[in-house]
Tab-separated table of C-alpha atoms and ligand atoms in Angstrom:
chain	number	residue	atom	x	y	z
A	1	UNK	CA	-6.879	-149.536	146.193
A	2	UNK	CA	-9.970	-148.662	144.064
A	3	UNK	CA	-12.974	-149.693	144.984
A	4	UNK	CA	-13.881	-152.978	142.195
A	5	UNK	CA	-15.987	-152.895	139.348
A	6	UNK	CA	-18.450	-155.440	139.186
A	7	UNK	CA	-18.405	-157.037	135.170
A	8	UNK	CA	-20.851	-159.131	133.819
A	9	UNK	CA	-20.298	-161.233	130.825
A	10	UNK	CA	-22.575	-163.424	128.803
A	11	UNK	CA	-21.957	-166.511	126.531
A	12	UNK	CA	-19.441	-167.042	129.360
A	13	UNK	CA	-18.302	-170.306	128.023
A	14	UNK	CA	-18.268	-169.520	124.395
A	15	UNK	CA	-15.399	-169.178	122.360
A	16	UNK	CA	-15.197	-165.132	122.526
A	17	UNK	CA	-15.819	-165.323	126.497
A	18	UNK	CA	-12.583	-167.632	126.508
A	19	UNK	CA	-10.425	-165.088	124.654
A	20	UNK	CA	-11.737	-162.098	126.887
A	21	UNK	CA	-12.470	-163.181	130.204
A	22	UNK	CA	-8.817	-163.242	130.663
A	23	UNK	CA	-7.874	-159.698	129.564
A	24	UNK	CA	-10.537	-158.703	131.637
A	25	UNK	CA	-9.433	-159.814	134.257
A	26	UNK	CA	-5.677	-158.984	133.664
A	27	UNK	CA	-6.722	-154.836	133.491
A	28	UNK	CA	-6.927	-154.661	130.048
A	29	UNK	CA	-10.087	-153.340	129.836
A	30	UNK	CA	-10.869	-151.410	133.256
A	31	UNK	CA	-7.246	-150.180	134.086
A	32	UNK	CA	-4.026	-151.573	135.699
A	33	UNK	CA	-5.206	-150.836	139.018
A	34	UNK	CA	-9.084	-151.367	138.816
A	35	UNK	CA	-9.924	-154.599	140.492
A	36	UNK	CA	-13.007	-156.491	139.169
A	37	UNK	CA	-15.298	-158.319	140.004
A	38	UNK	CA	-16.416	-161.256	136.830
A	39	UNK	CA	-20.373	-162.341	136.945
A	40	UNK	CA	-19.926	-164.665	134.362
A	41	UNK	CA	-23.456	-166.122	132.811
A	42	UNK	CA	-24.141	-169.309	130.863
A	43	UNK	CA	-27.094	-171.619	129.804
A	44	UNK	CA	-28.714	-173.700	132.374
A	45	UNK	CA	-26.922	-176.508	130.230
A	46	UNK	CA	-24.954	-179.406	132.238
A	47	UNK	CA	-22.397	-178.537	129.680
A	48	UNK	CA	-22.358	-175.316	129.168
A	49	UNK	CA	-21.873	-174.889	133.207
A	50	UNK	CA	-19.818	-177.226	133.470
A	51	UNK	CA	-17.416	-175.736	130.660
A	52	UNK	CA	-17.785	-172.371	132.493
A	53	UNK	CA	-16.376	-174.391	135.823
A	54	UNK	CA	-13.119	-174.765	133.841
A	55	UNK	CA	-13.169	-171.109	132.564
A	56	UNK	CA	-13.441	-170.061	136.561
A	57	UNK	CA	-10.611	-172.688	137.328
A	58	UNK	CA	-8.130	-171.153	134.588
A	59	UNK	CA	-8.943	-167.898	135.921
A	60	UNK	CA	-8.302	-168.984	139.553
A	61	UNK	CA	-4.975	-170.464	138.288
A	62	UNK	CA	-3.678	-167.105	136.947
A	63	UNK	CA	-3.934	-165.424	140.042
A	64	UNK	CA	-4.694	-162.375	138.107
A	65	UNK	CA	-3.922	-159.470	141.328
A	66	UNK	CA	-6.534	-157.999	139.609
A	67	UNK	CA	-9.490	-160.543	139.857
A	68	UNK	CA	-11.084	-159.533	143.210
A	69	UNK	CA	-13.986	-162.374	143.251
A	70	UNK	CA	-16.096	-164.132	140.611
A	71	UNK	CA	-20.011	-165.618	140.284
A	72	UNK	CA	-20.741	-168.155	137.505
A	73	UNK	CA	-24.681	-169.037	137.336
A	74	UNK	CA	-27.175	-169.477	135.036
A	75	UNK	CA	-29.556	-166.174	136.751
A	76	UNK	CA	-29.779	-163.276	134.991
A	77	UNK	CA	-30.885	-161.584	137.865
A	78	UNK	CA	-27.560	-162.972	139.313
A	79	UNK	CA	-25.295	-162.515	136.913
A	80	UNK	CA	-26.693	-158.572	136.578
A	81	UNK	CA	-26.342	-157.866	139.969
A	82	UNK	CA	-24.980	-154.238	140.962
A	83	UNK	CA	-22.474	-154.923	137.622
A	84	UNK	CA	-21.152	-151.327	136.224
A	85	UNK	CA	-20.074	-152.715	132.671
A	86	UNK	CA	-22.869	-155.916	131.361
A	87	UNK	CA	-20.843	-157.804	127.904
A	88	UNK	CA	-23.646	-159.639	126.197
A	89	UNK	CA	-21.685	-162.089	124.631
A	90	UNK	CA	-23.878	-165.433	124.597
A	91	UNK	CA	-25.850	-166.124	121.600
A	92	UNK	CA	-25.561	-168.313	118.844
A	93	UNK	CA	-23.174	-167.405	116.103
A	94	UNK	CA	-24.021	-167.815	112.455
A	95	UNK	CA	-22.466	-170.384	110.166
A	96	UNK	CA	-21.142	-170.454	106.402
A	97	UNK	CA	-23.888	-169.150	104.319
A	98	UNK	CA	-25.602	-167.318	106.805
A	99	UNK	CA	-25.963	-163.299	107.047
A	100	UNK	CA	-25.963	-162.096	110.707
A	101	UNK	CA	-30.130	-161.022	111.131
A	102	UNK	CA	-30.498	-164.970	109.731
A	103	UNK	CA	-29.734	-165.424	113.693
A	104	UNK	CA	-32.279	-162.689	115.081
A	105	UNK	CA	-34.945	-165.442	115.234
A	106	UNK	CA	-33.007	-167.501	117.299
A	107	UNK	CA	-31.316	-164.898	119.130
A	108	UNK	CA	-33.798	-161.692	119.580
A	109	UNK	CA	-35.270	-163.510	122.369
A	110	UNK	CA	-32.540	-164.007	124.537
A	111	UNK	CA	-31.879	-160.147	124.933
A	112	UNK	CA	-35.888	-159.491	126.229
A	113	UNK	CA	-35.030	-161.046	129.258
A	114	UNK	CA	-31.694	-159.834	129.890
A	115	UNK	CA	-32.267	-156.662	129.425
A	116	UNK	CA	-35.256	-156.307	132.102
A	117	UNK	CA	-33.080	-157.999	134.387
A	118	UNK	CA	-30.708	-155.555	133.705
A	119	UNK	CA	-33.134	-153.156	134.543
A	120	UNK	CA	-33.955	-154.218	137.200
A	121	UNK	CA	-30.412	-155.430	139.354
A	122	UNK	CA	-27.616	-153.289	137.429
A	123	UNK	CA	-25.987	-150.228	138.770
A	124	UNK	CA	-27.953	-147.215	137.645
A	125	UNK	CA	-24.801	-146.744	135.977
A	126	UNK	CA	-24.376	-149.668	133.844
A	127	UNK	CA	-22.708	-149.729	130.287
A	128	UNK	CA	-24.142	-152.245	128.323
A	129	UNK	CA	-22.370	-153.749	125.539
A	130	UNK	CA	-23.974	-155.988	122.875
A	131	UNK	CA	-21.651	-157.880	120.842
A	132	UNK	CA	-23.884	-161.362	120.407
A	133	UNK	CA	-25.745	-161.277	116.767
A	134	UNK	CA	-27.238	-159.289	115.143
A	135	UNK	CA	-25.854	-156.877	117.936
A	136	UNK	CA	-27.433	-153.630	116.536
A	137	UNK	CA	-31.113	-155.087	116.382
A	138	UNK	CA	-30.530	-156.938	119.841
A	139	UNK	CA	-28.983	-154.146	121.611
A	140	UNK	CA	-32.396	-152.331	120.617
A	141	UNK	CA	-34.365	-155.160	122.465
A	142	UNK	CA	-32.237	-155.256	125.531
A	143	UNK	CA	-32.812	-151.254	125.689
A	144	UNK	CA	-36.119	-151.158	125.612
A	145	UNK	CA	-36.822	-154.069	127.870
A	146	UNK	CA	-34.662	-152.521	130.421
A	147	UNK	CA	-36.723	-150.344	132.345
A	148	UNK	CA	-35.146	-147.013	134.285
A	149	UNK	CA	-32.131	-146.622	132.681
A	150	UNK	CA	-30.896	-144.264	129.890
A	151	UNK	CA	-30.940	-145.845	126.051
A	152	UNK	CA	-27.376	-143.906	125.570
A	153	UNK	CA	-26.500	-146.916	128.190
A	154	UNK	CA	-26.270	-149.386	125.321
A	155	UNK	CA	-23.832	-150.275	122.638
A	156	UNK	CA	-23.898	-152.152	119.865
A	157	UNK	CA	-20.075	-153.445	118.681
A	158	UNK	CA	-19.160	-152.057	115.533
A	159	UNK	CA	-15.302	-151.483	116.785
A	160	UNK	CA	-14.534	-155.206	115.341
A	161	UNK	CA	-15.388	-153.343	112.106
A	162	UNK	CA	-13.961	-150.290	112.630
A	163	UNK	CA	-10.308	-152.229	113.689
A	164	UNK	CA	-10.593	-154.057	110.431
A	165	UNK	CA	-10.587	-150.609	108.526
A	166	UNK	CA	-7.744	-149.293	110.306
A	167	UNK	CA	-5.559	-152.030	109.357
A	168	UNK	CA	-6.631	-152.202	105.509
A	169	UNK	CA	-5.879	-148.857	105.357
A	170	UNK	CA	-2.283	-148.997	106.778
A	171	UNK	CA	-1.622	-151.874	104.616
A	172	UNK	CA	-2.808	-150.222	101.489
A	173	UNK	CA	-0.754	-146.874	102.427
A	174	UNK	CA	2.374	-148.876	103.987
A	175	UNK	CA	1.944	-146.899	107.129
A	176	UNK	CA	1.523	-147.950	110.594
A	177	UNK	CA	-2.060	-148.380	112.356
A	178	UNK	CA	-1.389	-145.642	114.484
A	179	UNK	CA	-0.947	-142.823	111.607
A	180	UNK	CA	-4.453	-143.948	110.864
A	181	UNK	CA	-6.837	-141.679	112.666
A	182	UNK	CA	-10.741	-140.839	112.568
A	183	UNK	CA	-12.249	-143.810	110.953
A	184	UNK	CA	-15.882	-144.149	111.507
A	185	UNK	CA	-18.175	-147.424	110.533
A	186	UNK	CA	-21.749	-145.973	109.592
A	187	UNK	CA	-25.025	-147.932	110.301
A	188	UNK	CA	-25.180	-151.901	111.137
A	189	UNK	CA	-22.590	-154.685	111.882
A	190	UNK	CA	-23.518	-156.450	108.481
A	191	UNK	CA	-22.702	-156.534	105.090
A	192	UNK	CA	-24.110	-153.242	104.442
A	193	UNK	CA	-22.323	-151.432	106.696
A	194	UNK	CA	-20.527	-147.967	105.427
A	195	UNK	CA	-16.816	-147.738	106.457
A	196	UNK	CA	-16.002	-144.382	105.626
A	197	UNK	CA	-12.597	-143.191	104.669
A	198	UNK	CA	-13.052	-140.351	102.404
A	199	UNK	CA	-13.210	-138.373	106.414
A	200	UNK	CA	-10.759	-140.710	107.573
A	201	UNK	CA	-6.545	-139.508	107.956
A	202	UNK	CA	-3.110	-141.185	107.029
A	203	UNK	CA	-0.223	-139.467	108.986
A	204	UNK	CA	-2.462	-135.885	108.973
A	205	UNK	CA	-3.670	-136.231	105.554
A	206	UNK	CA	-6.469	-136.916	103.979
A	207	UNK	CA	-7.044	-141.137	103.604
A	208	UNK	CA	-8.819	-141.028	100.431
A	209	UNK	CA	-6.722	-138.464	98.228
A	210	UNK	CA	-3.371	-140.435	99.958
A	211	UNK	CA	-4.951	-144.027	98.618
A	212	UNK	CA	-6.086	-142.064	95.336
A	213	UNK	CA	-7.631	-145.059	94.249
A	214	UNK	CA	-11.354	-145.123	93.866
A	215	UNK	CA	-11.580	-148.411	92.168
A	216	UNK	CA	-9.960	-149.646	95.200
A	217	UNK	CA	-12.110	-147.781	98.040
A	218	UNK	CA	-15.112	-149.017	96.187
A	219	UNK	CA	-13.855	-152.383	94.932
A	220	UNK	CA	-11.935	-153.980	97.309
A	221	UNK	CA	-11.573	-151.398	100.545
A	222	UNK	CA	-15.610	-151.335	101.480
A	223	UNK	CA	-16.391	-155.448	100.578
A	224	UNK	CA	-12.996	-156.342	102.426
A	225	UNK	CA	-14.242	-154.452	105.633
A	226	UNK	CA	-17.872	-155.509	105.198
A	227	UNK	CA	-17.580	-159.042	104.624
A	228	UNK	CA	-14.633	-159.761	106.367
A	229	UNK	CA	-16.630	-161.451	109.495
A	230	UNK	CA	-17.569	-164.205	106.552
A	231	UNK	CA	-14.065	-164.734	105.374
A	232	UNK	CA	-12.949	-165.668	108.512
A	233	UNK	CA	-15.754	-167.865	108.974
A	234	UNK	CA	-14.664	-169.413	105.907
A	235	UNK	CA	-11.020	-169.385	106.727
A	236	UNK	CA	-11.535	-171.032	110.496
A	237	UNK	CA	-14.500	-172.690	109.821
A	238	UNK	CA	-15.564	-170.869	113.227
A	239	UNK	CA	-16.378	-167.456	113.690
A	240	UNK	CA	-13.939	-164.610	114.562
A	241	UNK	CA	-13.379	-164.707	118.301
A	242	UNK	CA	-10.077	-163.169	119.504
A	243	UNK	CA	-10.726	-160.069	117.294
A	244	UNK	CA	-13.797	-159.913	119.078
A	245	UNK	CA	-13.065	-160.452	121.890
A	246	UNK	CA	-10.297	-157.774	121.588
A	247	UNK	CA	-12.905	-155.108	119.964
A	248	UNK	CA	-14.914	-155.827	123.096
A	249	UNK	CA	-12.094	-154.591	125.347
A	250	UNK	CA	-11.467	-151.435	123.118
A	251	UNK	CA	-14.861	-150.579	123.302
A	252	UNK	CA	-15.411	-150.419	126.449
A	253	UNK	CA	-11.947	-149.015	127.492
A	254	UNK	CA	-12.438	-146.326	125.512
A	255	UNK	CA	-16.598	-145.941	127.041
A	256	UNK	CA	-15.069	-145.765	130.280
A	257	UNK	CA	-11.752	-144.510	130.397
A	258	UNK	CA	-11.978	-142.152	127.206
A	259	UNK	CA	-10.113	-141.898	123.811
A	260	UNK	CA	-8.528	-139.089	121.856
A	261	UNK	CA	-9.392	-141.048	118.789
A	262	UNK	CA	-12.536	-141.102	117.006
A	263	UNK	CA	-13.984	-145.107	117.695
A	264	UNK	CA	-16.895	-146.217	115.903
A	265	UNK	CA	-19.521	-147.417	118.043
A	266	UNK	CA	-23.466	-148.688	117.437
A	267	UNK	CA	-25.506	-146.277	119.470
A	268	UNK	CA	-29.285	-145.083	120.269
A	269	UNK	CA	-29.687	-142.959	116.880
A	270	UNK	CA	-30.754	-139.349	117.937
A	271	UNK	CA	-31.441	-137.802	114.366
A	272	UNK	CA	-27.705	-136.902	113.762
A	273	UNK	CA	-27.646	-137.169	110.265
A	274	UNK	CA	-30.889	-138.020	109.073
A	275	UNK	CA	-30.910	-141.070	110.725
A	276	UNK	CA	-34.634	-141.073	112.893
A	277	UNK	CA	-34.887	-141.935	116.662
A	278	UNK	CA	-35.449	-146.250	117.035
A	279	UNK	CA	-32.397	-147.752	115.655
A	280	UNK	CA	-29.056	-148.693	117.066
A	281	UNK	CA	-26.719	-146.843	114.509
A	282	UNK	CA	-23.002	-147.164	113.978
A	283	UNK	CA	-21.482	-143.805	114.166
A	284	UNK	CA	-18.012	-142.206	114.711
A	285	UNK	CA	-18.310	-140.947	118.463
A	286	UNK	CA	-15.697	-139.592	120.765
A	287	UNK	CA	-15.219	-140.780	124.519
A	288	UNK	CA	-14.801	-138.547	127.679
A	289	UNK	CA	-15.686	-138.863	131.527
A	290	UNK	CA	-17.630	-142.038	130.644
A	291	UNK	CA	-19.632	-140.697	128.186
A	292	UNK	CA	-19.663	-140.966	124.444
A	293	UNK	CA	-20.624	-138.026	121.698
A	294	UNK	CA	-21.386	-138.506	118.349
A	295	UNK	CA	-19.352	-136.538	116.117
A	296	UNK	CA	-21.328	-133.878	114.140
A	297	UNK	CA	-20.587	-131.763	111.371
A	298	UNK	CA	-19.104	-134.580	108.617
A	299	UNK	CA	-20.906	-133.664	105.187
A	300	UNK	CA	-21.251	-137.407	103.369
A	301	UNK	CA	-21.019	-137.212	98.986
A	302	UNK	CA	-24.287	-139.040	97.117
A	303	UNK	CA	-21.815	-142.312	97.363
A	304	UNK	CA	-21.697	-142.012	101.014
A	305	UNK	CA	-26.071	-140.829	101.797
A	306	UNK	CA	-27.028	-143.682	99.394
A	307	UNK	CA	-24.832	-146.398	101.701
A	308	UNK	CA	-26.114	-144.726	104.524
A	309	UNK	CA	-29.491	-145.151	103.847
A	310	UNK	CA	-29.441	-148.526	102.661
A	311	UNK	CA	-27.716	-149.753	105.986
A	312	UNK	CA	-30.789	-148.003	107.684
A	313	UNK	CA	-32.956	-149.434	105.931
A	314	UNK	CA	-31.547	-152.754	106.719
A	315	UNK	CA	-31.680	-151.697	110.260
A	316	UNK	CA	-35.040	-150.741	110.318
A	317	UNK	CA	-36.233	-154.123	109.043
A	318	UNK	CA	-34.797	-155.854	111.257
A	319	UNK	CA	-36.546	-153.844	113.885
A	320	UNK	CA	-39.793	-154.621	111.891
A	321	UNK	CA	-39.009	-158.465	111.874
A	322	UNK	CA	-38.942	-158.021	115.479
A	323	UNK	CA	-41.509	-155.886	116.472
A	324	UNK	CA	-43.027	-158.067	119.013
A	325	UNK	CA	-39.891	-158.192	121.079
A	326	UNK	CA	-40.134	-154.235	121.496
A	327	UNK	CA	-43.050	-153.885	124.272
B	401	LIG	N1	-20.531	-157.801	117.087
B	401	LIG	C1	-19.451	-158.395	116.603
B	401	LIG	O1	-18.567	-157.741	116.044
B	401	LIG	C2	-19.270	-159.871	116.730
B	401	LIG	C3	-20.275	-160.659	117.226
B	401	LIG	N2	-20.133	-162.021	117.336
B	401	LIG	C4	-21.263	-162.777	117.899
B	401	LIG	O2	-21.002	-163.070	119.262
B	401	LIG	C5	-21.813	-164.188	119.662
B	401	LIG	C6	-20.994	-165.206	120.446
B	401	LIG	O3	-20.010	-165.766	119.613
B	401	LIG	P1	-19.080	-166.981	120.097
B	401	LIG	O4	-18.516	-166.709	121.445
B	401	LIG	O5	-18.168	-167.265	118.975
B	401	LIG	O6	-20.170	-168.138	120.183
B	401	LIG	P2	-20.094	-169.521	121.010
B	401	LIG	O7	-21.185	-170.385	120.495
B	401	LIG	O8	-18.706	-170.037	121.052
B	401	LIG	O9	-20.465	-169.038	122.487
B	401	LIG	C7	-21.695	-168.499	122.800
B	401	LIG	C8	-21.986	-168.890	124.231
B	401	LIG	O10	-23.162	-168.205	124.619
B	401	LIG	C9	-23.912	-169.078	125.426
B	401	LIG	N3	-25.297	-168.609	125.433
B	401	LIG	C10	-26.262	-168.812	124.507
B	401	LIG	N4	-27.405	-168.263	124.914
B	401	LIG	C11	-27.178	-167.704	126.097
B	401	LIG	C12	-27.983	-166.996	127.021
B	401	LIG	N5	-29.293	-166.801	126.799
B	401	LIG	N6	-27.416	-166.567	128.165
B	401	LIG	C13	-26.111	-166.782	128.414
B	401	LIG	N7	-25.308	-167.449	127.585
B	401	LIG	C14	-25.831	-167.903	126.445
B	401	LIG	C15	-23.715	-170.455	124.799
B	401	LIG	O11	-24.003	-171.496	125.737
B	401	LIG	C16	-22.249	-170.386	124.408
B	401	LIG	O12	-21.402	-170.888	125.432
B	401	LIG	C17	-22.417	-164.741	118.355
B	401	LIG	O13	-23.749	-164.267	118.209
B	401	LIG	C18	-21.527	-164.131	117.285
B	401	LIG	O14	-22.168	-164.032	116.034
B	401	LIG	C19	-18.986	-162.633	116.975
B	401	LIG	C20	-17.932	-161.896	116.481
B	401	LIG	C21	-18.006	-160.467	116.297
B	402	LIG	O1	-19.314	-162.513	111.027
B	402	LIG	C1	-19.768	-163.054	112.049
B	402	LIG	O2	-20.767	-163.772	112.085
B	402	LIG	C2	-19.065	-162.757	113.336
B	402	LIG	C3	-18.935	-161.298	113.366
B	402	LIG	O3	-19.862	-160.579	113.662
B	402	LIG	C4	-17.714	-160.710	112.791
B	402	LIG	O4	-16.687	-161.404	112.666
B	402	LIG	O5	-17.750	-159.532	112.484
């Protein structure tokens, strides 16, 4: 038996904690035969805990072999403790009408004191996942207020994103998801995000020249994929949740366990193309022994450097609307 890994998830309660606490705990994420341990967090809210009681009773009731122990609590400090993968889930989600950095006011602040408490209890180890809104800009404030560990320790999600790609490309090319390969989502989970197929493969060949249909790429491909976290807003009236939630779990299998693919993930930018040191970027990366690389080497058209830059630029005002946080 392997020795567990301790999990932490935030927004335990919410509606994506309720459609991945489960998978979790089944081995989707970790492995088959990696017990876990769940440190689930939630508001010091009556109802909020109360509503994470009956998460931790549903969990109890699936006997999940699995599910070696859990902690629910309202403590950071708690909820952080020893944990070797930390899912910062809880924050609020946006509405109709909204854009995702309308929520950084409300939720920038959550993420200070998270991430020094991170800092602080987590394994030196820890994988940090930020999937709560904007996640970019607020996995940026839970990096630098966690003190000691590495910034290539946190994520930002863009694999909801990248997932979306993969399946608007299969439709358009009547092939399966799985004959599409190296996808990559450039810059930030918003509307201005770059989801790049002209790099990207159908069945070994090129996506772009196989779609041969600009008007489409441009048109209806790159708006689909961007604002497709609205449309289901405006479809459910709620916010996407079991994609999420499902994005979450690819993510971080792929962190942990590694990928052949290429997965698109929001990291620490380094200066790989262009793109200064300060910002969490979305770039295509590559997963092995726990560790993720950023794949070099792809040579972007003008179309592709001016989206690029404008998502950066998005990204860095965000960071500027949120200075203060960054101490
Ligand atoms: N990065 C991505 O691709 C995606 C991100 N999201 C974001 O994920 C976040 C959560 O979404 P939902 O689960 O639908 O929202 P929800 O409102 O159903 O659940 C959020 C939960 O977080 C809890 N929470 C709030 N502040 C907290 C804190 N400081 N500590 C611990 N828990 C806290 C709330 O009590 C609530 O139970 C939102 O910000 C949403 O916009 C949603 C979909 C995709
Ligand atoms: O759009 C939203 O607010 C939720 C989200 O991030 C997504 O579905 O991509």
């Amino acid at each position: 038996m392997k020795k567990p890994m301790r999990v932490a998830v935030t927004g335990a309660a919410g509606q994506i904690g309720y459609s991945l606490l489960f998978r979790i705990a089944s081995g989707e994420m970790l492995g088959k035969d990696q017990p876990v341990i769940l440190q689930l967090l939630e508001i010091p809210d009556e109802k909020a805990q109360k509503a994470l009681k009956g998460v931790m009773m549903e969990l109890d009731d699936c006997a999940f072999p699995l599910l070696q122990s859990m902690v629910g609590t309202s403590d950071a400090n708690v909820a952080f403790k020893d944990v070797d993968v930390a899912l910062l889930v809880g924050a609020r989600p946006r509405g109709p009408g909204m854009e995702r950095k309308d929520l950084l006011e409300a939720n920038g602040a959550i993420f200070v004191p998270q991430g020094k408490a991170i800092g602080e209890v987590a394994s030196r180890d820890v994988k940090v996942l930020v999937v709560g809104n904007p996640a970019n800009t607020n996995a940026l404030i839970a990096m630098k207020a966690a003190k000691g560990l590495k910034p290539s320790q946190f994520t930002a999600m863009m694999r909801l994103d990248h997932n979306r790609a993969l399946t608007q490309v299969a439709q358009k090319t009547g092939k399966a998801v799985t004959d599409v390969k190296k996808m990559s989502i450039w810059g930030n989970h918003s509307a201005t995000q770059y989801p790049d197929v002209f790099h990207a493969e159908v069945a070994g060949k090129n996506a772009a020249q196989t779609i041969n249909d600009q008007a489409w790429i441009e048109g209806t491909f790159i708006p689909t994929v961007q604002k497709r976290g609205a449309a289901i807003i405006d479809a459910r009236g709620l916010s996407s949740a079991a994609s999420a939630a499902n994005a979450a779990i690819d993510h971080v299998r792929d962190w942990v366990l590694g990928s052949s693919e290429w997965v698109s993930m929001g990291v620490p930018s380094d200066g790989s193309y262009g793109i200064p040191e300060g910002i969490i970027f979305g770039y295509p990366c590559t997963t092995a022994n726990g560790q993720y690389t950023i794949v070099k080497g792809i040579e972007h058209n003008d179309f592709a450097k001016a989206k690029i830059a404008a998502t950066q630029k998005e990204l860095e005002e965000e960071r500027a609307a949120i200075a203060h946080l960054l101490k």
